[in-house]
């Protein structure tokens, strides 16, 4: 790559044997009968690269370069997000143009589909089985069905660019964050028009990235300030909520956008969002470095 690595994703890729026991060809053109880990990197140079991760004799991991190609043809359409879906056998890329491109993993450069809907840059992805969640600077998260390549719904729970999105594996709940200092946990309610907001946390920080610790049901949030904040999720965040409201507060807009509990004034609807005090969060920050005297 000739510019910043902007996004990384990894996946354990499995290979089956043919009907007669002969190995099928792997996605990198090699005969395989087992599995290996793949690393995909996206860059501001508009390219994505593929790396095969192996373990050396001393137990350390090594990434071996396999291939690279230009995923976005426009020079200013930098790759900002990448995701791998095993269900779709595809890698997804998103960037400044707001177009999501779906690439076949088994070919050198085979575009399977373009998912068009976002009006601004695509900043982040999350994958849940056949569903792709894409966050954008247009304030929305769009949910796509990846096997046939169509949009299920568009959700707006932030009034600012969505910086990151993840899906909690145990419950299928989605989590998003933004520079508004809010982390929102919400139920996408696939198959329904609306969404159900479960919980919201707030901090006087610009929130950049998310991670989830399954063992403790804890959210980790990285901040622009360099701090990491943890938010413990209570058991109630994993319980099935009430039936979706038919009120305008959780209705589908004319443009297909689902306004999940945000009132017409742009303020959160208190009946849907539960905001926790800042004291509930724990903050971690690295000790300041000593600067040698000049």
mmCIF file of C-alpha atoms in Angstrom:
data_model
loop_
_atom_site.group_PDB
_atom_site.id
_atom_site.type_symbol
_atom_site.label_atom_id
_atom_site.label_comp_id
_atom_site.label_asym_id
_atom_site.label_seq_id
_atom_site.Cartn_x
_atom_site.Cartn_y
_atom_site.Cartn_z
ATOM 1 C CA UNK A 1 0.000 0.000 0.000
ATOM 2 C CA UNK A 2 1.111 3.521 -0.740
ATOM 3 C CA UNK A 3 -1.001 5.279 1.887
ATOM 4 C CA UNK A 4 -2.574 4.861 5.330
ATOM 5 C CA UNK A 5 -4.074 1.482 6.254
ATOM 6 C CA UNK A 6 -7.553 2.620 7.229
ATOM 7 C CA UNK A 7 -9.363 -0.658 7.958
ATOM 8 C CA UNK A 8 -8.630 -4.282 8.805
ATOM 9 C CA UNK A 9 -10.745 -7.402 9.056
ATOM 10 C CA UNK A 10 -9.941 -11.072 9.517
ATOM 11 C CA UNK A 11 -11.749 -14.344 9.011
ATOM 12 C CA UNK A 12 -11.248 -18.053 9.401
ATOM 13 C CA UNK A 13 -11.785 -19.431 5.911
ATOM 14 C CA UNK A 14 -12.871 -23.065 5.594
ATOM 15 C CA UNK A 15 -12.328 -25.371 2.644
ATOM 16 C CA UNK A 16 -14.318 -28.530 1.979
ATOM 17 C CA UNK A 17 -13.334 -31.539 -0.101
ATOM 18 C CA UNK A 18 -15.063 -32.523 -3.342
ATOM 19 C CA UNK A 19 -17.460 -35.411 -3.791
ATOM 20 C CA UNK A 20 -14.665 -37.829 -4.711
ATOM 21 C CA UNK A 21 -12.372 -36.685 -1.936
ATOM 22 C CA UNK A 22 -10.315 -34.397 -4.160
ATOM 23 C CA UNK A 23 -9.662 -30.975 -2.673
ATOM 24 C CA UNK A 24 -11.510 -27.969 -3.964
ATOM 25 C CA UNK A 25 -9.439 -24.999 -4.975
ATOM 26 C CA UNK A 26 -8.900 -22.411 -2.286
ATOM 27 C CA UNK A 27 -9.695 -18.734 -2.642
ATOM 28 C CA UNK A 28 -6.018 -18.041 -3.339
ATOM 29 C CA UNK A 29 -5.707 -20.721 -6.052
ATOM 30 C CA UNK A 30 -4.142 -23.406 -3.861
ATOM 31 C CA UNK A 31 -5.421 -26.889 -3.056
ATOM 32 C CA UNK A 32 -6.693 -26.891 0.499
ATOM 33 C CA UNK A 33 -8.566 -29.350 2.677
ATOM 34 C CA UNK A 34 -8.443 -27.457 5.975
ATOM 35 C CA UNK A 35 -8.823 -23.855 7.083
ATOM 36 C CA UNK A 36 -6.648 -20.814 7.526
ATOM 37 C CA UNK A 37 -6.950 -17.276 8.710
ATOM 38 C CA UNK A 38 -7.219 -14.451 6.226
ATOM 39 C CA UNK A 39 -6.415 -10.776 6.824
ATOM 40 C CA UNK A 40 -7.909 -8.100 4.569
ATOM 41 C CA UNK A 41 -6.566 -4.552 4.655
ATOM 42 C CA UNK A 42 -8.158 -1.427 3.186
ATOM 43 C CA UNK A 43 -6.247 1.758 2.505
ATOM 44 C CA UNK A 44 -6.558 5.408 1.566
ATOM 45 C CA UNK A 45 -4.884 4.392 -1.715
ATOM 46 C CA UNK A 46 -8.280 2.887 -2.705
ATOM 47 C CA UNK A 47 -6.890 -0.658 -2.661
ATOM 48 C CA UNK A 48 -7.590 -3.773 -0.610
ATOM 49 C CA UNK A 49 -4.983 -6.448 0.033
ATOM 50 C CA UNK A 50 -5.285 -10.086 1.117
ATOM 51 C CA UNK A 51 -2.881 -11.840 3.473
ATOM 52 C CA UNK A 52 -2.680 -15.470 4.580
ATOM 53 C CA UNK A 53 -1.882 -15.747 8.280
ATOM 54 C CA UNK A 54 0.284 -18.722 9.243
ATOM 55 C CA UNK A 55 1.963 -19.871 12.437
ATOM 56 C CA UNK A 56 5.715 -20.381 12.364
ATOM 57 C CA UNK A 57 7.633 -23.145 14.131
ATOM 58 C CA UNK A 58 8.250 -20.919 17.154
ATOM 59 C CA UNK A 59 4.529 -20.209 17.547
ATOM 60 C CA UNK A 60 4.525 -16.654 16.212
ATOM 61 C CA UNK A 61 2.069 -15.482 13.558
ATOM 62 C CA UNK A 62 3.173 -14.361 10.120
ATOM 63 C CA UNK A 63 1.074 -12.675 7.428
ATOM 64 C CA UNK A 64 2.043 -13.693 3.901
ATOM 65 C CA UNK A 65 1.005 -11.334 1.116
ATOM 66 C CA UNK A 66 -1.312 -12.908 -1.465
ATOM 67 C CA UNK A 67 -2.760 -10.196 -3.685
ATOM 68 C CA UNK A 68 -3.922 -6.590 -3.942
ATOM 69 C CA UNK A 69 -6.230 -4.687 -6.251
ATOM 70 C CA UNK A 70 -7.922 -1.313 -6.632
ATOM 71 C CA UNK A 71 -11.371 -1.586 -5.072
ATOM 72 C CA UNK A 72 -12.489 2.017 -5.640
ATOM 73 C CA UNK A 73 -11.690 3.618 -9.002
ATOM 74 C CA UNK A 74 -12.175 7.255 -7.996
ATOM 75 C CA UNK A 75 -9.017 8.789 -6.511
ATOM 76 C CA UNK A 76 -10.898 10.491 -3.675
ATOM 77 C CA UNK A 77 -12.945 7.377 -2.813
ATOM 78 C CA UNK A 78 -10.597 6.183 -0.083
ATOM 79 C CA UNK A 79 -11.392 2.824 1.515
ATOM 80 C CA UNK A 80 -12.617 3.608 5.034
ATOM 81 C CA UNK A 81 -14.215 0.302 6.051
ATOM 82 C CA UNK A 82 -13.881 -3.392 5.202
ATOM 83 C CA UNK A 83 -15.849 -6.418 6.388
ATOM 84 C CA UNK A 84 -15.887 -10.130 5.653
ATOM 85 C CA UNK A 85 -19.072 -12.204 5.528
ATOM 86 C CA UNK A 86 -18.685 -15.977 5.586
ATOM 87 C CA UNK A 87 -22.382 -16.403 4.766
ATOM 88 C CA UNK A 88 -22.014 -14.311 1.606
ATOM 89 C CA UNK A 89 -18.440 -15.488 0.926
ATOM 90 C CA UNK A 90 -17.655 -11.869 0.247
ATOM 91 C CA UNK A 91 -15.559 -8.920 1.317
ATOM 92 C CA UNK A 92 -17.343 -5.575 1.552
ATOM 93 C CA UNK A 93 -15.667 -2.194 1.131
ATOM 94 C CA UNK A 94 -16.975 1.293 1.818
ATOM 95 C CA UNK A 95 -15.491 4.733 1.392
ATOM 96 C CA UNK A 96 -15.956 8.408 0.686
ATOM 97 C CA UNK A 97 -18.365 7.887 -2.223
ATOM 98 C CA UNK A 98 -20.954 6.231 0.035
ATOM 99 C CA UNK A 99 -21.165 3.133 -2.198
ATOM 100 C CA UNK A 100 -20.686 -0.328 -0.661
ATOM 101 C CA UNK A 101 -18.981 -2.809 -2.955
ATOM 102 C CA UNK A 102 -19.271 -6.574 -2.519
ATOM 103 C CA UNK A 103 -16.271 -8.576 -3.740
ATOM 104 C CA UNK A 104 -16.109 -12.321 -4.357
ATOM 105 C CA UNK A 105 -13.409 -13.787 -2.144
ATOM 106 C CA UNK A 106 -12.460 -16.529 -4.571
ATOM 107 C CA UNK A 107 -11.572 -14.304 -7.526
ATOM 108 C CA UNK A 108 -8.772 -11.833 -8.133
ATOM 109 C CA UNK A 109 -11.126 -8.885 -8.691
ATOM 110 C CA UNK A 110 -14.756 -9.872 -9.127
ATOM 111 C CA UNK A 111 -17.395 -7.333 -8.180
ATOM 112 C CA UNK A 112 -20.561 -9.152 -7.129
ATOM 113 C CA UNK A 113 -22.742 -6.146 -6.260
ATOM 114 C CA UNK A 114 -22.887 -2.464 -5.394
ATOM 115 C CA UNK A 115 -25.114 -1.511 -2.475
ATOM 116 C CA UNK A 116 -26.289 2.068 -3.016
ATOM 117 C CA UNK A 117 -28.222 4.104 -0.476
ATOM 118 C CA UNK A 118 -25.894 6.138 1.724
ATOM 119 C CA UNK A 119 -25.658 9.839 0.896
ATOM 120 C CA UNK A 120 -22.253 10.382 2.517
ATOM 121 C CA UNK A 121 -19.108 8.383 3.277
ATOM 122 C CA UNK A 122 -19.420 4.864 4.680
ATOM 123 C CA UNK A 123 -17.386 4.773 7.898
ATOM 124 C CA UNK A 124 -17.934 1.337 9.477
ATOM 125 C CA UNK A 125 -19.386 -2.149 9.093
ATOM 126 C CA UNK A 126 -20.714 -4.965 11.241
ATOM 127 C CA UNK A 127 -21.738 -8.421 10.034
ATOM 128 C CA UNK A 128 -24.411 -10.655 11.553
ATOM 129 C CA UNK A 129 -24.982 -13.836 9.510
ATOM 130 C CA UNK A 130 -26.613 -12.721 6.230
ATOM 131 C CA UNK A 131 -26.982 -9.129 7.389
ATOM 132 C CA UNK A 132 -24.543 -6.265 6.863
ATOM 133 C CA UNK A 133 -24.788 -3.127 9.018
ATOM 134 C CA UNK A 134 -23.173 -0.026 7.519
ATOM 135 C CA UNK A 135 -22.631 3.249 9.375
ATOM 136 C CA UNK A 136 -22.186 6.539 7.591
ATOM 137 C CA UNK A 137 -21.520 10.247 7.827
ATOM 138 C CA UNK A 138 -25.136 10.720 6.690
ATOM 139 C CA UNK A 139 -26.091 9.880 10.335
ATOM 140 C CA UNK A 140 -27.700 6.548 9.408
ATOM 141 C CA UNK A 141 -27.046 2.848 9.806
ATOM 142 C CA UNK A 142 -28.363 0.817 6.897
ATOM 143 C CA UNK A 143 -29.071 -2.906 7.166
ATOM 144 C CA UNK A 144 -28.552 -5.016 4.054
ATOM 145 C CA UNK A 145 -29.441 -8.595 3.154
ATOM 146 C CA UNK A 146 -26.210 -9.840 1.598
ATOM 147 C CA UNK A 147 -27.254 -13.005 -0.252
ATOM 148 C CA UNK A 148 -29.489 -11.046 -2.620
ATOM 149 C CA UNK A 149 -28.018 -7.568 -2.101
ATOM 150 C CA UNK A 150 -30.909 -5.366 -1.053
ATOM 151 C CA UNK A 151 -31.532 -2.869 1.749
ATOM 152 C CA UNK A 152 -33.793 -3.940 4.590
ATOM 153 C CA UNK A 153 -34.010 -0.641 6.427
ATOM 154 C CA UNK A 154 -32.289 2.636 7.190
ATOM 155 C CA UNK A 155 -32.033 3.621 10.846
ATOM 156 C CA UNK A 156 -31.145 6.977 12.391
ATOM 157 C CA UNK A 157 -30.451 7.008 16.119
ATOM 158 C CA UNK A 158 -27.711 9.676 16.025
ATOM 159 C CA UNK A 159 -27.822 13.276 14.846
ATOM 160 C CA UNK A 160 -24.182 13.112 13.859
ATOM 161 C CA UNK A 161 -21.916 10.865 11.776
ATOM 162 C CA UNK A 162 -21.860 7.245 12.931
ATOM 163 C CA UNK A 163 -18.275 6.370 13.854
ATOM 164 C CA UNK A 164 -18.628 2.656 14.623
ATOM 165 C CA UNK A 165 -21.188 -0.132 14.763
ATOM 166 C CA UNK A 166 -21.116 -3.651 16.180
ATOM 167 C CA UNK A 167 -23.580 -6.471 16.779
ATOM 168 C CA UNK A 168 -23.682 -8.302 20.116
ATOM 169 C CA UNK A 169 -23.558 -12.003 19.196
ATOM 170 C CA UNK A 170 -25.704 -13.365 22.048
ATOM 171 C CA UNK A 171 -28.680 -11.124 21.386
ATOM 172 C CA UNK A 172 -28.319 -9.591 17.922
ATOM 173 C CA UNK A 173 -28.526 -6.121 19.439
ATOM 174 C CA UNK A 174 -26.717 -3.390 17.534
ATOM 175 C CA UNK A 175 -24.461 -0.794 19.177
ATOM 176 C CA UNK A 176 -23.398 2.511 17.622
ATOM 177 C CA UNK A 177 -21.364 5.504 18.723
ATOM 178 C CA UNK A 178 -20.513 8.982 17.466
ATOM 179 C CA UNK A 179 -18.790 12.245 18.261
ATOM 180 C CA UNK A 180 -21.931 13.327 20.135
ATOM 181 C CA UNK A 181 -20.643 11.335 23.127
ATOM 182 C CA UNK A 182 -23.448 8.795 22.927
ATOM 183 C CA UNK A 183 -23.334 5.001 22.780
ATOM 184 C CA UNK A 184 -26.720 3.595 21.780
ATOM 185 C CA UNK A 185 -27.782 -0.038 22.121
ATOM 186 C CA UNK A 186 -30.748 -0.893 19.913
ATOM 187 C CA UNK A 187 -32.707 -3.853 18.615
ATOM 188 C CA UNK A 188 -32.752 -3.837 14.783
ATOM 189 C CA UNK A 189 -35.976 -5.889 14.743
ATOM 190 C CA UNK A 190 -35.324 -7.432 11.354
ATOM 191 C CA UNK A 191 -38.613 -7.928 9.547
ATOM 192 C CA UNK A 192 -40.281 -4.924 11.177
ATOM 193 C CA UNK A 193 -40.381 -1.315 10.046
ATOM 194 C CA UNK A 194 -39.110 0.192 13.285
ATOM 195 C CA UNK A 195 -36.296 -0.432 15.748
ATOM 196 C CA UNK A 196 -36.297 -0.539 19.545
ATOM 197 C CA UNK A 197 -33.756 1.462 21.465
ATOM 198 C CA UNK A 198 -32.647 -0.474 24.532
ATOM 199 C CA UNK A 199 -30.128 1.730 26.295
ATOM 200 C CA UNK A 200 -28.045 4.854 25.800
ATOM 201 C CA UNK A 201 -24.840 5.925 27.532
ATOM 202 C CA UNK A 202 -23.383 9.413 27.432
ATOM 203 C CA UNK A 203 -19.950 10.824 28.125
ATOM 204 C CA UNK A 204 -18.406 14.269 27.477
ATOM 205 C CA UNK A 205 -16.141 12.687 24.855
ATOM 206 C CA UNK A 206 -15.935 12.258 21.104
ATOM 207 C CA UNK A 207 -16.427 8.505 20.699
ATOM 208 C CA UNK A 208 -14.548 6.816 17.871
ATOM 209 C CA UNK A 209 -14.587 2.993 18.081
ATOM 210 C CA UNK A 210 -16.306 0.063 19.811
ATOM 211 C CA UNK A 211 -15.443 -3.394 21.085
ATOM 212 C CA UNK A 212 -17.438 -5.940 23.072
ATOM 213 C CA UNK A 213 -16.215 -8.321 25.779
ATOM 214 C CA UNK A 214 -18.507 -11.335 25.678
ATOM 215 C CA UNK A 215 -17.283 -12.788 28.980
ATOM 216 C CA UNK A 216 -18.316 -9.745 31.033
ATOM 217 C CA UNK A 217 -20.981 -8.258 28.710
ATOM 218 C CA UNK A 218 -19.017 -5.028 28.680
ATOM 219 C CA UNK A 219 -18.726 -2.402 25.972
ATOM 220 C CA UNK A 220 -15.345 -0.773 25.357
ATOM 221 C CA UNK A 221 -15.334 2.615 23.673
ATOM 222 C CA UNK A 222 -12.243 4.351 22.305
ATOM 223 C CA UNK A 223 -12.232 8.145 22.426
ATOM 224 C CA UNK A 224 -10.580 10.913 20.434
ATOM 225 C CA UNK A 225 -8.907 11.988 23.690
ATOM 226 C CA UNK A 226 -6.940 8.723 23.832
ATOM 227 C CA UNK A 227 -9.005 7.242 26.640
ATOM 228 C CA UNK A 228 -10.921 3.945 26.689
ATOM 229 C CA UNK A 229 -14.259 3.919 28.502
ATOM 230 C CA UNK A 230 -16.111 0.778 29.614
ATOM 231 C CA UNK A 231 -19.873 0.489 29.938
ATOM 232 C CA UNK A 232 -21.262 -2.633 31.668
ATOM 233 C CA UNK A 233 -24.439 -3.915 30.043
ATOM 234 C CA UNK A 234 -27.114 -5.084 32.519
ATOM 235 C CA UNK A 235 -29.081 -8.268 31.954
ATOM 236 C CA UNK A 236 -32.080 -6.173 30.926
ATOM 237 C CA UNK A 237 -30.203 -5.192 27.775
ATOM 238 C CA UNK A 238 -30.534 -8.800 26.600
ATOM 239 C CA UNK A 239 -34.194 -9.322 27.439
ATOM 240 C CA UNK A 240 -36.885 -9.179 24.795
ATOM 241 C CA UNK A 241 -38.529 -5.794 24.844
ATOM 242 C CA UNK A 242 -42.156 -4.728 24.416
ATOM 243 C CA UNK A 243 -43.809 -4.866 20.987
ATOM 244 C CA UNK A 244 -42.707 -2.039 18.698
ATOM 245 C CA UNK A 245 -44.644 1.168 19.052
ATOM 246 C CA UNK A 246 -46.946 2.283 16.265
ATOM 247 C CA UNK A 247 -46.442 5.908 17.288
ATOM 248 C CA UNK A 248 -44.665 8.402 15.012
ATOM 249 C CA UNK A 249 -41.654 8.219 17.347
ATOM 250 C CA UNK A 250 -40.739 4.829 15.894
ATOM 251 C CA UNK A 251 -42.228 4.994 12.431
ATOM 252 C CA UNK A 252 -40.796 4.700 8.964
ATOM 253 C CA UNK A 253 -40.218 7.952 7.149
ATOM 254 C CA UNK A 254 -41.260 8.634 3.555
ATOM 255 C CA UNK A 255 -37.653 8.145 2.406
ATOM 256 C CA UNK A 256 -37.525 4.713 4.064
ATOM 257 C CA UNK A 257 -35.539 5.918 7.074
ATOM 258 C CA UNK A 258 -36.536 4.487 10.424
ATOM 259 C CA UNK A 259 -36.363 7.146 13.109
ATOM 260 C CA UNK A 260 -35.833 4.850 16.099
ATOM 261 C CA UNK A 261 -37.029 6.889 19.047
ATOM 262 C CA UNK A 262 -35.846 10.340 18.005
ATOM 263 C CA UNK A 263 -38.522 12.949 18.157
ATOM 264 C CA UNK A 264 -39.189 15.559 15.496
ATOM 265 C CA UNK A 265 -37.183 18.088 17.465
ATOM 266 C CA UNK A 266 -34.102 15.896 17.148
ATOM 267 C CA UNK A 267 -34.031 15.126 20.863
ATOM 268 C CA UNK A 268 -34.114 11.535 22.151
ATOM 269 C CA UNK A 269 -37.486 10.211 23.185
ATOM 270 C CA UNK A 270 -37.191 9.503 26.921
ATOM 271 C CA UNK A 271 -39.691 6.647 26.663
ATOM 272 C CA UNK A 272 -37.276 4.699 24.483
ATOM 273 C CA UNK A 273 -33.823 5.795 25.555
ATOM 274 C CA UNK A 274 -32.430 5.111 29.029
ATOM 275 C CA UNK A 275 -29.467 7.358 29.654
ATOM 276 C CA UNK A 276 -27.059 6.319 32.354
ATOM 277 C CA UNK A 277 -25.103 8.806 34.455
ATOM 278 C CA UNK A 278 -21.441 9.244 33.614
ATOM 279 C CA UNK A 279 -20.460 7.751 36.963
ATOM 280 C CA UNK A 280 -21.388 4.269 35.725
ATOM 281 C CA UNK A 281 -18.561 4.237 33.200
ATOM 282 C CA UNK A 282 -14.956 3.349 33.956
ATOM 283 C CA UNK A 283 -12.203 5.272 32.216
ATOM 284 C CA UNK A 284 -8.787 3.913 31.293
ATOM 285 C CA UNK A 285 -5.970 6.093 30.038
ATOM 286 C CA UNK A 286 -2.268 5.495 29.514
ATOM 287 C CA UNK A 287 0.130 7.322 31.837
ATOM 288 C CA UNK A 288 1.675 10.403 30.262
ATOM 289 C CA UNK A 289 5.082 9.922 28.697
ATOM 290 C CA UNK A 290 8.035 11.690 30.252
ATOM 291 C CA UNK A 291 9.434 14.278 27.862
ATOM 292 C CA UNK A 292 13.230 14.626 28.168
ATOM 293 C CA UNK A 293 14.523 18.094 28.853
ATOM 294 C CA UNK A 294 16.165 19.804 25.901
#
